[in-house]
Every structure is written in C-alpha cells, then in structure tokens.
Amino acid sequence: MVFKSSHRSFSLASKAGYRCNLWCSFGRPPYPKTDLSSHHFKDGTSIAKFLNDRHKSGNITSNEAVYFFDCMIKMKPSPGMTSFTILLTVLAKNKQYDTVVSLFKRLNSNGLFPDLFVLNLLINCLCKMGITSGAFVVLGRILRSCFTPNTLTFNFLINGLCAEGRIMEAARLFKKLNVFACDPNVVTFNTLINGLCRTRNTLVALKLFEEMVNEFGAICKPDVVTYNSIIDGLCKDGFVDKAKELLLQMKDRNINPNVITYNSLICGFCCVDDWKEAKCLFIEMMDNGVQPDVVTFNAMINYNCKDGKMDKVNRLLELMIQRGVNPDTVTYNSLMDGFCLVGRISRARELFVSMVSKGCRHDVYSYNILINAYGKDQKVEDAVCLYREMLSERIRPSVITYNTLLSGLFQVGNLGDALKLIDEMQLNDVVPDSFTFATYIDGLCKNGFVLEAVQVFQAIRNCKCELRIETYNCLINGLCKMGRLKTACKLFHRLQHKGPIPDVVTCSTMIHWLCKEGQMDKANDLLLDMEAKNCVPSEVTFCTLLRGFVQNNKKSKVVVLLHKMAAEKLVVSDVSLSSKVVDLLSKDKKYRECLNQFRHLLF
C-alpha cells in the first residue's frame, strides 16, 4: 500500500538529516525583531477581530504572524482555531513552510486540534519541503480524525509525488480517488499530466488527457494549462503532428493558445527540422495577438544558427529588438555558435565581449563554444586563455570543456599541458566521461606513447568505467602502428565476447593492418564476418581490402569485391587505386571483359 511505504520512507527521510525532525525536534522559530510589542489585547476575541481585519487588507507579514502566534498560544482561554489558521495561511503564502510545520507542532502540544483546512495546509507545506512521505502521515491523521479528505488534499499529495519524481505512485493515488468518493478537478489532471510529461511518459499522459476529455468532460474540462503540458510533452518526444492536432482542438474548444503553447510547438518543429511549419506558427501567433518572447526568438535563432544561415539570424535579431524583446545569454550563445560554424570566430568573440555590457552573464556554454572553435582552428593557446578566464570568473568548467581542450592540446603535440589539465580536472571534481578516456588514449597513441596508453586503458577497465568503442579503436590503431598487431588482434577478439560491439571503424582498422602485414585471408574473413553481423562495410573498408588484393595479384578476389561495392552503390574514389585495378584486370583476358560492367565504379 502507498501509505505504509510512505510512512517508512518518511521516517528514513527524517533521520537522514532534514534540518529538523518533523515531530520531535521543531522548536519555536527565531523570535522576530518587531515593533508589535505595543499591541495589547484583552482576550481572544479582540485579537481575532484585529487579525481578521489585517488579513482582509493583506497586511500581515511573516514576522508579525510568528509574533501573534506566540502571543495567542499563551492566552487562556486560547483564541479560536480561525485566528491560528489565518497566521499559518500567511506563513504558507510567504513560503515559510518549515515555520508552518514548527508552529503546527506547538498547536498540537497545547491541545489545539486543527481542522481539515489546516491539515491540508500542512500537507502542502510538507510537499513543498520535499517531505511528501511525511504528508502521507498527515493524511493518515486526517482519516483517523474522521475528516474526509477532499480534492485539495489529493492535489497537494499528487503534486508532491510528482515533484519528487514518484510519478507512478502519483498515478496510483489518482486511481484511488474514487475510493474516497473524491472527484478529480482540472488541477488534479494538470498536475499529473505535467508530471508524466516531464518524466517522458507522454503517451501515458495523452491517454489520461483523452480520459479527462471523454469521461470527465462534463465536470472537468481541460484548460490552457492542460493543453500546454501535453503539447510540450508531445513536442519534446518528437510527436509534433499530434501536438499540432491538439492546437487545432483547443481552438475548436474556444481555448486560446498563449505564448507557452506556441513556444512548445515552434521548438518542436525546429527540433524535427521543419522550419516551414515553425515559421508559419510564428506568423500565426503574431496574427492572433500573441507576443513572441525571448524563448520564441531563441528557438528560431538557434535553428538558423545551427544551419549557418546568419542572414536570417540577423533579420530575426532585428525583429526581436524592434518588438522590445531583449536578447539573453541563450541568444548570445546561439549567435556565437552560428558565427563559429561559418568560420567567423572573431565576430563570435566580439559578441562574447559585448554581451556583458548588455546585462548578459557568460555561462559555461559561452566559454565552451569559443574554446571549441579555437580548438578546431588549432588556436590552442587562445582556448587555454579562455579556460583560465572562466576559472577566474568562478564558472565551473564542464567535462565538455576539458574534452575540447585535451583534444586540442594532443592535436598540437602539447602532451605536458594535456597531462596537467587532466590533473586539474580531478582537482575540480569534474568526472571524466567516455569521450575523455577516448581523447586521452588517442592523444597518447598519436604522440607515440602507446604503452602508456595501454596502462591507462587497463587502469580505466580496472575501475569498471564504461568505455566506448571509440576508445578501443584508438588503442587498436595505436598498437598496430607500433607493430603490435598480435596484441591488437587479441584486444579485437576480446571485444567479440565482452565490451562494446565493434563498429565499421574497428573492423576497417583491423582490415587495413592485416592487409599491410600480408594477411589477406584473415582480412577477407573479417569482411565476411562484418557482413554476417550486419556491420555494413564502408567505401574505406572495401578500398583497403581491394588495395591489398591488387598488391597481392588476387584478381578473382578483386572482382568479388567490385561486385559487392556495386551492390552497395559504392565507388572507388581513389584515382590511383582505380588505375591499379584497371591495370591488373586488363592484363588477363579472363577478367578484361569485367571492366565494362565496373566502369561506373572505377571512372
């Protein structure tokens, strides 16, 4: 049952170190500094009237609420529960959730019994504090006190479960509402649908949405929030056509789409590379009087930057400024990325410098974009300078930052600085990923430190870190280059039984070195093995083997390979190799006739 497991989880959560134990350790909150000591009340009635008047005018602060609570709790007889409820409501509204829980404990110890409203308030506060399991303990108290939990009770609990990522528990609780003779309202559905969509359970959310429309339509109609949640979830999962259908449906139901609706759809269509539809939606929203915001413009600018269409980007930026929408850090990052993509790194650098004067702070993405551009342009010193700058700005580098810098340093043969950077990475508690390992091993191999790369490889495997096939590819190639083909073969064969599946690069590398060592039969067997395992050979694979057969005068094998290349619609793009194939086959009358049928492959 949900309630039993929740109670157990709550006990563990309390012991695990929330700043105060819920039921035992909450004391009175720090006494606030206040000038309210001038207020003197004869009895509970006078303070109740005073509080009621102040509450209606919205004039009670959190400090005042705690002060009045402290006064009231000492009164004999105590004021009615209504006055305490006002104070707790004020504190909850001001997000003083832990204070509400603390004061509730004092109510209990003074023999004051809360009503359902206060218990619901307590459930909400516990859920907001991330102690949803404790909220279920309060639900148990509601049931024992002969109160009937209402829709609000369950809305708070479902929201708490969703916030903690306990979506399936939230769904099970939703299904139990009928046990308590409690009908869900639009907030119940919206909360659960949003939770399901955020955890990529969009199709389950869609089913719930359809249930809401069909079964509860008479008492509970979807609103713009419902549609926004489900449309956003569908777009993020790539179901943009279904999302567009829901846009039309909400219009039919006279529910006006807002900027959030359009943003989800525009982002969705940009993600599936449908610029035409994204542009139509952008025009439609403006025609309908829905003003695009920074999210709208960022989605469209980012799409065009990724495509390198900087003229379109500039026009969008002009429109953005005309409409009074200020670019933010995300906008600048997209612009820098776009200019770097088209080779205008200096323009990207200008934007990087100017964005601060426009009130936009640099983030890790801003630095990563420029560091990556400098690395690709082999301006490694500039990239390292940016890295030092981001450290001075107290921006924590990401694993991508380090991977990019390592790749650049290894490329220019700066092994010493690369190794120092790995030490800094550890000092800054940045966890390396599979790309880090691949870059490290590849860098060592390409700089002639293959045996050191093997040691690093073994250390990584001993730590049971996951290694990608790219790491194996780097090491296999490095071993082959230094004449350790036998060791490389052992590593390759180990992959057949344990580790990542060899890809076309792995197999092509092995075929290349087997051919170079004259082991043509083994190379050919590996090609056949690739085909049997649905690892499609590339042009490089075929041409590598073809070159080996030509060098070894294997005419029949050459013809077989050419047939396979024709079937895969591949050509021999290496002019020198084409010429050698023609020379070999034209010398033998038996194979000379074959040249005509392979002419499109060779010329």
Coordinates of C-alpha atoms in Angstrom, one line a residue:
M1 CA 0.0 0.0 0.0
V2 CA 1.1 3.6 -0.7
F3 CA 0.5 4.8 2.9
K4 CA 2.7 2.1 4.6
S5 CA 5.7 2.6 2.3
S6 CA 5.3 6.4 2.6
H7 CA 5.4 6.3 6.4
R8 CA 8.5 4.1 6.3
S9 CA 10.2 6.5 3.7
F10 CA 9.2 9.5 5.9
S11 CA 11.0 8.0 8.9
L12 CA 14.1 7.5 6.9
A13 CA 14.0 10.9 5.5
S14 CA 13.7 12.5 8.9
K15 CA 16.7 10.5 10.2
A16 CA 18.7 11.3 7.1
G17 CA 19.2 14.9 8.1
Y18 CA 16.5 17.3 7.3
R19 CA 17.4 20.3 9.4
C20 CA 14.8 19.5 12.0
N21 CA 13.0 16.2 12.9
L22 CA 9.4 16.8 11.9
W23 CA 7.6 15.6 15.0
C24 CA 10.2 15.8 17.7
S25 CA 12.8 18.5 17.2
F26 CA 10.9 21.5 15.8
G27 CA 11.2 24.2 18.3
R28 CA 9.8 27.8 18.2
P29 CA 11.2 29.7 15.3
P30 CA 13.7 32.5 16.0
Y31 CA 11.8 35.3 17.7
P32 CA 11.5 38.1 15.1
K33 CA 12.5 41.7 15.6
T34 CA 9.3 43.6 15.5
D35 CA 7.7 46.7 16.8
L36 CA 4.4 44.9 17.6
S37 CA 5.0 44.7 21.4
S38 CA 2.9 47.9 21.7
H39 CA -0.2 45.8 20.8
H40 CA -2.1 44.6 23.9
F41 CA -5.2 42.5 23.6
K42 CA -7.6 41.8 26.3
D43 CA -8.8 38.5 25.1
G44 CA -9.0 36.1 22.1
T45 CA -12.0 37.9 20.6
S46 CA -10.1 41.2 20.3
I47 CA -7.1 39.6 18.7
A48 CA -9.3 37.6 16.4
K49 CA -11.0 40.8 15.2
F50 CA -7.7 42.6 14.7
L51 CA -6.2 39.7 12.7
N52 CA -9.3 39.3 10.6
D53 CA -9.2 43.0 9.6
R54 CA -5.4 42.9 8.9
H55 CA -5.7 39.7 6.9
K56 CA -8.5 41.1 4.7
S57 CA -6.3 44.0 3.8
G58 CA -3.3 41.7 3.2
N59 CA -1.3 43.5 5.9
I60 CA 0.3 40.7 7.9
T61 CA 4.0 39.9 7.5
S62 CA 5.7 36.7 8.3
N63 CA 7.4 38.3 11.4
E64 CA 4.0 39.5 12.6
A65 CA 2.4 36.1 12.1
V66 CA 5.1 34.5 14.3
Y67 CA 4.7 37.2 16.9
F68 CA 0.9 37.0 17.1
F69 CA 1.1 33.2 17.2
D70 CA 3.5 33.4 20.2
C71 CA 1.1 35.8 22.0
M72 CA -2.0 33.8 21.2
I73 CA -0.6 30.4 22.3
K74 CA 0.0 31.8 25.8
M75 CA -3.6 33.2 26.2
K76 CA -6.0 31.5 28.5
P77 CA -8.5 30.7 27.2
S78 CA -6.9 30.3 23.8
P79 CA -8.4 32.1 20.8
G80 CA -10.3 30.0 18.3
M81 CA -8.7 27.9 15.6
T82 CA -9.7 30.5 13.0
S83 CA -7.1 33.0 14.2
F84 CA -4.3 30.5 14.2
T85 CA -5.4 29.4 10.7
I86 CA -5.0 33.0 9.4
L87 CA -1.4 33.1 10.7
L88 CA -0.5 29.7 9.2
T89 CA -2.0 30.7 5.9
V90 CA 0.1 33.9 5.8
L91 CA 3.2 32.0 6.5
A92 CA 2.5 29.3 3.9
K93 CA 1.7 32.0 1.3
N94 CA 5.1 33.6 2.1
K95 CA 6.8 30.2 1.6
Q96 CA 7.7 29.8 5.2
Y97 CA 6.9 26.1 5.1
D98 CA 9.3 25.0 7.8
T99 CA 7.9 27.6 10.2
V100 CA 4.3 26.4 9.5
V101 CA 5.4 22.8 10.4
S102 CA 7.1 24.1 13.6
L103 CA 4.1 26.1 14.7
F104 CA 1.7 23.2 13.9
K105 CA 3.8 21.1 16.4
R106 CA 3.2 23.8 19.1
L107 CA -0.5 23.8 18.4
N108 CA -0.5 20.0 19.0
S109 CA 1.4 20.2 22.2
N110 CA -1.0 22.9 23.5
G111 CA -4.0 20.6 22.9
L112 CA -5.4 22.6 20.0
F113 CA -7.0 20.4 17.3
P114 CA -6.7 21.6 13.7
D115 CA -9.5 21.3 11.1
L116 CA -9.2 19.8 7.6
F117 CA -8.2 23.2 6.2
V118 CA -5.1 23.4 8.4
L119 CA -4.2 19.7 7.8
N120 CA -4.4 20.3 4.1
L121 CA -2.2 23.4 4.6
L122 CA 0.3 21.2 6.5
I123 CA 0.3 18.6 3.7
N124 CA 1.0 21.3 1.1
C125 CA 3.9 22.7 3.2
L126 CA 5.5 19.2 3.7
C127 CA 5.2 18.5 0.0
K128 CA 6.8 21.9 -0.9
M129 CA 9.7 21.0 1.5
G130 CA 10.2 17.7 -0.3
I131 CA 8.9 15.5 2.5
T132 CA 5.9 14.1 0.7
S133 CA 6.2 10.9 2.7
G134 CA 5.5 13.0 5.8
A135 CA 2.5 14.4 4.1
F136 CA 1.1 10.9 3.9
V137 CA 1.5 10.6 7.7
V138 CA -0.8 13.7 7.9
L139 CA -3.2 12.0 5.6
G140 CA -3.3 9.1 8.0
R141 CA -4.2 11.6 10.8
I142 CA -7.0 13.1 8.7
L143 CA -8.5 9.6 8.2
R144 CA -8.1 8.8 11.9
S145 CA -9.7 12.1 12.9
C146 CA -12.9 11.2 10.9
F147 CA -12.3 14.0 8.5
T148 CA -13.0 13.2 4.8
P149 CA -10.0 14.2 2.6
N150 CA -11.1 16.4 -0.3
T151 CA -9.8 17.1 -3.8
L152 CA -7.4 19.7 -2.4
T153 CA -5.8 17.1 -0.1
F154 CA -5.1 14.8 -3.0
N155 CA -4.0 17.6 -5.3
F156 CA -1.2 18.5 -2.8
L157 CA -0.1 14.9 -2.4
I158 CA -0.1 14.2 -6.2
N159 CA 1.9 17.4 -6.8
G160 CA 4.4 16.4 -4.0
L161 CA 4.9 12.9 -5.5
C162 CA 5.4 14.4 -9.0
A163 CA 7.9 16.9 -7.7
E164 CA 9.9 14.0 -6.2
G165 CA 9.8 12.1 -9.4
R166 CA 7.5 9.4 -7.9
I167 CA 5.2 9.5 -10.9
M168 CA 3.8 6.0 -10.8
E169 CA 2.9 6.4 -7.1
A170 CA 1.1 9.7 -8.1
A171 CA -0.8 7.8 -10.8
R172 CA -1.8 5.0 -8.4
L173 CA -3.0 7.6 -5.9
F174 CA -5.0 9.3 -8.7
K175 CA -6.7 5.9 -9.4
K176 CA -7.7 5.6 -5.7
L177 CA -9.7 8.9 -5.6
N178 CA -12.9 7.1 -6.2
V179 CA -12.3 5.1 -3.0
F180 CA -12.6 8.3 -1.1
A181 CA -15.6 9.4 -3.2
C182 CA -13.5 12.3 -4.4
D183 CA -13.7 13.6 -8.0
P184 CA -10.6 15.0 -9.6
N185 CA -10.6 18.6 -10.8
V186 CA -8.7 20.3 -13.6
V187 CA -5.8 20.9 -11.2
T188 CA -5.5 17.2 -10.4
F189 CA -5.4 16.3 -14.1
N190 CA -3.0 19.2 -14.9
T191 CA -0.6 18.2 -12.1
L192 CA -0.4 14.5 -13.1
I193 CA -0.3 15.2 -16.8
N194 CA 2.6 17.7 -16.3
G195 CA 4.4 15.2 -14.1
L196 CA 4.0 12.4 -16.7
C197 CA 5.2 14.7 -19.5
R198 CA 8.3 15.9 -17.5
T199 CA 9.3 12.3 -17.0
R200 CA 8.9 11.4 -20.7
N201 CA 5.7 9.3 -20.1
T202 CA 4.0 11.4 -22.7
L203 CA 1.9 8.7 -24.2
V204 CA 0.5 7.8 -20.8
A205 CA -0.2 11.5 -20.3
L206 CA -2.0 11.6 -23.6
K207 CA -4.2 8.6 -22.6
L208 CA -5.0 10.4 -19.3
F209 CA -5.8 13.6 -21.3
E210 CA -8.2 11.7 -23.5
E211 CA -9.8 10.1 -20.4
M212 CA -10.2 13.6 -19.0
V213 CA -11.9 14.8 -22.2
N214 CA -14.2 11.8 -22.7
E215 CA -15.0 10.6 -19.1
F216 CA -14.8 13.7 -17.0
G217 CA -15.7 16.3 -19.7
A218 CA -19.0 17.3 -18.1
I219 CA -17.4 18.1 -14.7
C220 CA -13.8 18.8 -15.5
K221 CA -12.8 20.5 -18.8
P222 CA -9.2 20.8 -19.9
D223 CA -7.9 24.4 -19.8
V224 CA -4.9 26.1 -21.5
V225 CA -2.5 24.7 -18.8
T226 CA -3.7 21.1 -19.7
Y227 CA -3.1 21.6 -23.4
N228 CA 0.3 23.3 -22.8
S229 CA 1.6 20.4 -20.7
I230 CA 0.5 17.7 -23.2
I231 CA 1.6 19.7 -26.3
D232 CA 5.0 20.4 -24.7
G233 CA 5.5 16.8 -23.8
L234 CA 4.5 15.6 -27.3
C235 CA 6.9 18.1 -29.0
K236 CA 9.8 17.1 -26.8
D237 CA 9.2 13.4 -27.7
G238 CA 9.0 14.3 -31.4
F239 CA 5.2 13.8 -31.8
V240 CA 4.8 17.3 -33.4
D241 CA 2.0 16.4 -35.7
K242 CA -0.1 15.1 -32.8
A243 CA 0.8 18.3 -30.9
K244 CA -0.4 20.4 -33.9
E245 CA -3.7 18.4 -33.8
L246 CA -4.2 19.4 -30.2
L247 CA -3.6 23.1 -31.1
L248 CA -6.5 22.9 -33.5
Q249 CA -8.6 21.1 -31.0
M250 CA -8.1 23.7 -28.3
K251 CA -9.1 26.4 -30.8
D252 CA -12.3 24.4 -31.6
R253 CA -13.0 24.4 -27.8
N254 CA -12.5 28.2 -27.7
I255 CA -9.4 27.8 -25.5
N256 CA -6.9 30.5 -26.7
P257 CA -3.3 29.3 -27.2
N258 CA -0.8 31.5 -25.4
V259 CA 2.9 32.2 -25.8
I260 CA 3.8 28.9 -24.0
T261 CA 1.7 26.9 -26.4
Y262 CA 3.4 28.4 -29.4
N263 CA 6.9 28.2 -27.9
S264 CA 6.5 24.5 -27.4
L265 CA 5.3 23.9 -31.0
I266 CA 7.9 26.2 -32.6
C267 CA 10.7 24.5 -30.6
G268 CA 9.3 21.1 -31.5
F269 CA 9.1 21.8 -35.3
C270 CA 12.6 23.3 -35.2
C271 CA 13.9 20.1 -33.5
V272 CA 12.4 17.9 -36.3
D273 CA 13.9 20.2 -38.9
D274 CA 10.6 21.6 -40.2
W275 CA 11.4 25.3 -40.5
K276 CA 8.4 26.0 -42.7
E277 CA 5.9 24.9 -40.1
A278 CA 7.8 26.7 -37.3
K279 CA 7.8 29.9 -39.3
C280 CA 4.0 29.5 -40.0
L281 CA 3.3 29.1 -36.3
F282 CA 5.5 32.2 -35.6
I283 CA 3.4 34.3 -38.1
E284 CA 0.2 32.8 -36.7
M285 CA 0.9 33.7 -33.1
M286 CA 1.6 37.3 -34.1
D287 CA -1.5 37.5 -36.2
N288 CA -3.5 36.2 -33.2
G289 CA -2.1 38.9 -31.0
V290 CA 0.2 36.6 -29.0
Q291 CA 3.5 38.4 -28.5
P292 CA 6.6 36.3 -29.0
D293 CA 9.0 36.3 -26.1
V294 CA 12.8 35.6 -25.7
V295 CA 12.1 31.8 -25.8
T296 CA 10.3 32.1 -29.1
F297 CA 13.1 34.1 -30.7
N298 CA 15.8 31.9 -29.2
A299 CA 14.3 28.8 -30.7
M300 CA 14.2 30.3 -34.2
I301 CA 17.6 32.0 -34.0
N302 CA 19.2 28.8 -32.7
Y303 CA 17.7 26.7 -35.5
N304 CA 19.1 29.1 -38.2
C305 CA 22.5 29.4 -36.4
K306 CA 22.8 25.6 -36.5
D307 CA 22.2 25.8 -40.2
G308 CA 24.7 28.6 -40.6
K309 CA 22.0 30.9 -42.1
M310 CA 23.3 34.0 -40.4
D311 CA 21.5 36.5 -42.8
K312 CA 18.2 35.1 -41.5
V313 CA 19.5 35.2 -38.0
N314 CA 20.4 38.9 -38.3
R315 CA 16.8 39.6 -39.6
L316 CA 15.3 37.7 -36.6
L317 CA 17.6 39.6 -34.2
E318 CA 16.4 42.9 -35.7
L319 CA 12.8 41.9 -35.3
M320 CA 13.4 40.8 -31.8
I321 CA 14.8 44.1 -30.8
Q322 CA 12.1 46.0 -32.7
R323 CA 9.5 44.2 -30.6
G324 CA 11.2 45.1 -27.3
V325 CA 12.4 41.6 -26.5
N326 CA 16.0 41.8 -25.1
P327 CA 18.4 39.1 -26.1
D328 CA 19.6 36.9 -23.2
T329 CA 22.6 34.7 -22.6
V330 CA 21.0 31.9 -24.6
T331 CA 20.5 34.2 -27.6
Y332 CA 24.2 35.3 -27.5
N333 CA 25.3 31.6 -27.1
S334 CA 23.3 30.7 -30.2
L335 CA 24.7 33.6 -32.2
M336 CA 28.3 32.8 -31.2
D337 CA 27.8 29.1 -32.1
G338 CA 26.4 30.2 -35.5
F339 CA 29.3 32.5 -36.3
C340 CA 31.8 29.9 -35.3
L341 CA 30.1 27.4 -37.5
V342 CA 30.6 29.7 -40.6
G343 CA 34.2 30.4 -39.6
R344 CA 33.7 33.9 -38.2
I345 CA 35.3 33.3 -34.9
S346 CA 36.4 37.0 -34.5
R347 CA 32.7 38.0 -34.7
A348 CA 31.8 35.4 -32.1
R349 CA 34.5 36.8 -29.9
E350 CA 33.1 40.3 -30.3
L351 CA 29.7 39.1 -29.2
F352 CA 31.3 37.3 -26.2
V353 CA 32.9 40.6 -25.1
S354 CA 29.8 42.8 -25.7
M355 CA 27.2 40.6 -24.1
V356 CA 28.3 41.5 -20.6
S357 CA 27.7 45.2 -21.3
K358 CA 24.2 44.3 -22.4
G359 CA 23.5 42.7 -19.0
C360 CA 24.0 39.1 -20.0
R361 CA 26.4 37.0 -18.0
H362 CA 28.7 34.4 -19.5
D363 CA 28.0 30.8 -18.7
V364 CA 29.8 27.5 -19.2
Y365 CA 28.2 27.2 -22.7
S366 CA 29.5 30.7 -23.8
Y367 CA 33.0 29.6 -23.0
N368 CA 32.7 26.1 -24.4
I369 CA 31.5 27.5 -27.8
L370 CA 34.6 29.7 -28.2
I371 CA 37.0 27.1 -26.7
N372 CA 35.7 24.5 -29.2
A373 CA 36.1 27.0 -32.1
Y374 CA 39.7 27.9 -31.1
G375 CA 40.5 24.2 -30.7
K376 CA 39.2 23.3 -34.2
D377 CA 41.2 26.3 -35.6
Q378 CA 44.3 25.0 -33.8
K379 CA 44.5 28.2 -31.7
V380 CA 45.0 26.2 -28.6
E381 CA 46.7 29.0 -26.6
D382 CA 43.6 31.2 -27.1
A383 CA 41.4 28.3 -25.9
V384 CA 43.6 27.8 -22.8
C385 CA 43.4 31.5 -22.0
L386 CA 39.6 31.4 -22.1
Y387 CA 39.7 28.4 -19.8
R388 CA 41.8 30.4 -17.3
E389 CA 39.4 33.3 -17.7
M390 CA 36.4 31.2 -16.9
L391 CA 38.1 29.9 -13.7
S392 CA 38.8 33.5 -12.7
E393 CA 35.1 34.3 -13.2
R394 CA 34.2 31.3 -11.0
I395 CA 32.4 29.5 -13.8
R396 CA 32.9 25.8 -13.3
P397 CA 34.2 24.1 -16.4
S398 CA 32.2 21.1 -17.6
V399 CA 33.5 17.7 -18.9
I400 CA 33.0 19.1 -22.4
T401 CA 35.3 22.0 -21.7
Y402 CA 38.1 19.6 -20.6
N403 CA 37.4 17.2 -23.5
T404 CA 37.7 20.0 -26.0
L405 CA 40.9 21.4 -24.5
L406 CA 42.5 17.9 -24.2
S407 CA 41.7 17.2 -27.9
G408 CA 43.3 20.5 -28.9
L409 CA 46.4 20.1 -26.8
F410 CA 47.0 16.5 -28.0
Q411 CA 46.5 17.6 -31.6
V412 CA 49.3 20.1 -31.4
G413 CA 51.5 17.6 -29.5
N414 CA 51.5 19.5 -26.2
L415 CA 51.5 16.4 -24.1
G416 CA 52.8 18.1 -20.9
D417 CA 49.9 20.6 -20.7
A418 CA 47.4 18.0 -21.6
L419 CA 48.5 15.8 -18.6
K420 CA 48.5 18.9 -16.3
L421 CA 44.9 19.6 -17.5
I422 CA 43.9 16.0 -16.5
D423 CA 45.2 16.7 -13.0
E424 CA 43.2 20.0 -12.9
M425 CA 40.1 18.1 -14.0
Q426 CA 40.5 15.8 -11.0
L427 CA 41.2 18.8 -8.6
N428 CA 38.0 20.5 -9.8
D429 CA 35.9 17.3 -9.3
V430 CA 34.9 17.0 -12.9
V431 CA 34.1 13.4 -13.6
P432 CA 35.6 12.2 -16.9
D433 CA 33.3 10.5 -19.4
S434 CA 33.9 8.0 -22.2
F435 CA 35.0 10.8 -24.6
T436 CA 37.6 11.9 -22.1
F437 CA 39.1 8.4 -22.0
A438 CA 39.0 8.1 -25.8
T439 CA 40.7 11.5 -26.2
Y440 CA 43.3 10.7 -23.6
I441 CA 44.2 7.3 -25.1
D442 CA 44.1 8.6 -28.7
G443 CA 46.3 11.5 -27.7
L444 CA 48.9 9.2 -26.1
C445 CA 48.9 6.9 -29.1
K446 CA 49.2 9.6 -31.7
N447 CA 52.1 11.1 -29.7
G448 CA 54.0 7.8 -29.6
F449 CA 53.1 6.8 -26.0
V450 CA 51.3 3.6 -26.9
L451 CA 52.5 1.5 -23.9
E452 CA 51.4 4.3 -21.6
A453 CA 48.0 4.4 -23.3
V454 CA 47.7 0.6 -22.7
Q455 CA 48.4 1.2 -19.0
V456 CA 45.8 4.0 -18.8
F457 CA 43.4 1.7 -20.6
Q458 CA 44.0 -1.1 -18.1
A459 CA 43.5 1.3 -15.2
I460 CA 40.2 2.6 -16.6
R461 CA 39.0 -1.0 -17.1
N462 CA 40.0 -1.9 -13.5
C463 CA 37.9 0.9 -12.2
K464 CA 35.0 -0.6 -14.1
C465 CA 34.4 2.6 -16.0
E466 CA 32.3 2.3 -19.2
L467 CA 34.4 2.5 -22.3
R468 CA 33.0 3.4 -25.7
I469 CA 34.1 1.6 -28.9
E470 CA 36.0 4.8 -29.9
T471 CA 38.4 4.2 -27.1
Y472 CA 39.1 0.7 -28.3
N473 CA 39.5 2.0 -31.9
C474 CA 42.2 4.5 -30.8
L475 CA 44.1 1.8 -28.9
I476 CA 43.9 -0.8 -31.6
N477 CA 45.2 1.6 -34.2
G478 CA 48.0 2.8 -31.9
L479 CA 49.1 -0.8 -31.2
C480 CA 49.1 -1.6 -34.9
K481 CA 51.1 1.5 -35.7
M482 CA 53.9 0.4 -33.4
G483 CA 53.9 -3.1 -34.8
R484 CA 51.9 -4.8 -32.1
L485 CA 49.4 -6.4 -34.5
K486 CA 49.1 -9.6 -32.4
T487 CA 48.2 -7.6 -29.3
A488 CA 45.7 -5.6 -31.3
C489 CA 44.1 -8.8 -32.6
K490 CA 43.8 -10.1 -29.0
L491 CA 42.1 -6.9 -28.0
F492 CA 39.8 -7.1 -31.0
H493 CA 38.8 -10.7 -30.3
R494 CA 38.1 -9.8 -26.7
L495 CA 35.5 -7.3 -28.0
Q496 CA 33.7 -10.2 -29.7
H497 CA 32.9 -11.7 -26.3
K498 CA 33.0 -8.7 -23.8
G499 CA 32.8 -5.0 -24.3
P500 CA 31.2 -2.6 -26.8
I501 CA 30.3 -4.0 -30.2
P502 CA 33.0 -3.4 -32.9
D503 CA 31.9 -0.8 -35.4
V504 CA 32.9 -0.2 -39.0
V505 CA 35.9 1.9 -37.9
T506 CA 37.2 -1.0 -35.7
C507 CA 36.9 -3.5 -38.5
S508 CA 38.3 -1.2 -41.1
T509 CA 41.3 -0.5 -38.9
M510 CA 42.0 -4.2 -38.4
I511 CA 41.5 -5.0 -42.1
H512 CA 43.9 -2.2 -43.0
W513 CA 46.7 -3.5 -40.8
L514 CA 46.1 -7.2 -41.7
C515 CA 46.4 -6.2 -45.4
K516 CA 49.6 -4.3 -44.6
E517 CA 51.1 -7.4 -43.0
G518 CA 50.0 -9.5 -46.0
Q519 CA 47.4 -11.5 -44.0
M520 CA 44.8 -11.2 -46.8
D521 CA 42.8 -14.3 -45.9
K522 CA 42.3 -13.0 -42.3
A523 CA 41.3 -9.6 -43.7
N524 CA 38.8 -11.1 -46.1
D525 CA 37.4 -13.4 -43.3
L526 CA 36.9 -10.2 -41.2
L527 CA 34.9 -8.6 -44.1
L528 CA 32.7 -11.7 -44.3
D529 CA 32.2 -11.6 -40.5
M530 CA 31.2 -7.9 -40.7
E531 CA 28.6 -8.7 -43.3
A532 CA 27.3 -11.7 -41.2
K533 CA 26.9 -9.4 -38.2
N534 CA 25.1 -6.6 -40.2
C535 CA 28.1 -4.2 -39.7
V536 CA 27.9 -2.5 -43.1
P537 CA 31.4 -2.0 -44.6
S538 CA 32.2 1.5 -45.9
E539 CA 34.0 2.6 -49.0
V540 CA 37.2 2.8 -46.9
T541 CA 36.7 -0.8 -45.8
F542 CA 36.3 -2.1 -49.4
C543 CA 39.1 0.0 -50.8
T544 CA 41.5 -1.0 -48.1
L545 CA 40.9 -4.7 -48.9
L546 CA 40.8 -4.0 -52.6
R547 CA 44.3 -2.4 -52.4
G548 CA 45.6 -5.4 -50.6
F549 CA 44.2 -7.9 -53.2
V550 CA 45.6 -5.7 -56.0
Q551 CA 49.1 -5.7 -54.4
N552 CA 48.9 -9.5 -54.0
N553 CA 47.7 -10.1 -57.6
K554 CA 44.4 -11.7 -56.4
K555 CA 42.3 -11.0 -59.5
S556 CA 39.3 -13.2 -58.6
K557 CA 39.1 -11.6 -55.1
V558 CA 39.2 -8.1 -56.7
V559 CA 36.2 -9.0 -59.0
V560 CA 34.2 -10.3 -56.0
L561 CA 34.9 -7.1 -54.1
L562 CA 33.9 -4.9 -57.0
H563 CA 30.6 -6.9 -57.3
K564 CA 29.9 -6.2 -53.6
M565 CA 30.7 -2.5 -54.0
A566 CA 28.3 -2.3 -56.9
A567 CA 25.6 -3.9 -54.8
E568 CA 26.2 -1.3 -52.1
K569 CA 26.3 1.5 -54.7
L570 CA 29.9 2.5 -53.7
V571 CA 32.7 3.8 -56.0
V572 CA 36.4 3.7 -55.9
S573 CA 37.1 7.4 -55.3
D574 CA 40.9 6.9 -55.1
V575 CA 42.2 7.6 -58.6
S576 CA 45.5 5.8 -58.0
L577 CA 43.7 2.6 -56.8
S578 CA 41.2 2.7 -59.8
S579 CA 44.2 2.8 -62.1
K580 CA 45.9 -0.2 -60.5
V581 CA 42.6 -2.2 -60.6
V582 CA 42.3 -1.5 -64.3
D583 CA 45.9 -2.4 -65.0
L584 CA 45.6 -5.7 -63.1
L585 CA 42.4 -6.9 -64.7
S586 CA 43.2 -5.7 -68.3
K587 CA 46.3 -7.9 -68.3
D588 CA 44.2 -11.0 -68.2
K589 CA 41.8 -11.8 -71.0
K590 CA 39.6 -13.8 -68.5
Y591 CA 38.9 -10.6 -66.4
R592 CA 39.2 -7.9 -69.1
E593 CA 35.5 -8.2 -70.0
C594 CA 34.6 -7.5 -66.4
L595 CA 36.0 -4.0 -66.7
N596 CA 33.0 -2.7 -68.7
Q597 CA 30.4 -3.7 -66.1
F598 CA 32.6 -2.0 -63.3
R599 CA 33.3 1.1 -65.4
H600 CA 30.9 3.3 -63.3
L601 CA 32.8 2.2 -60.1
L602 CA 36.3 3.0 -61.4
F603 CA 36.0 6.1 -63.6

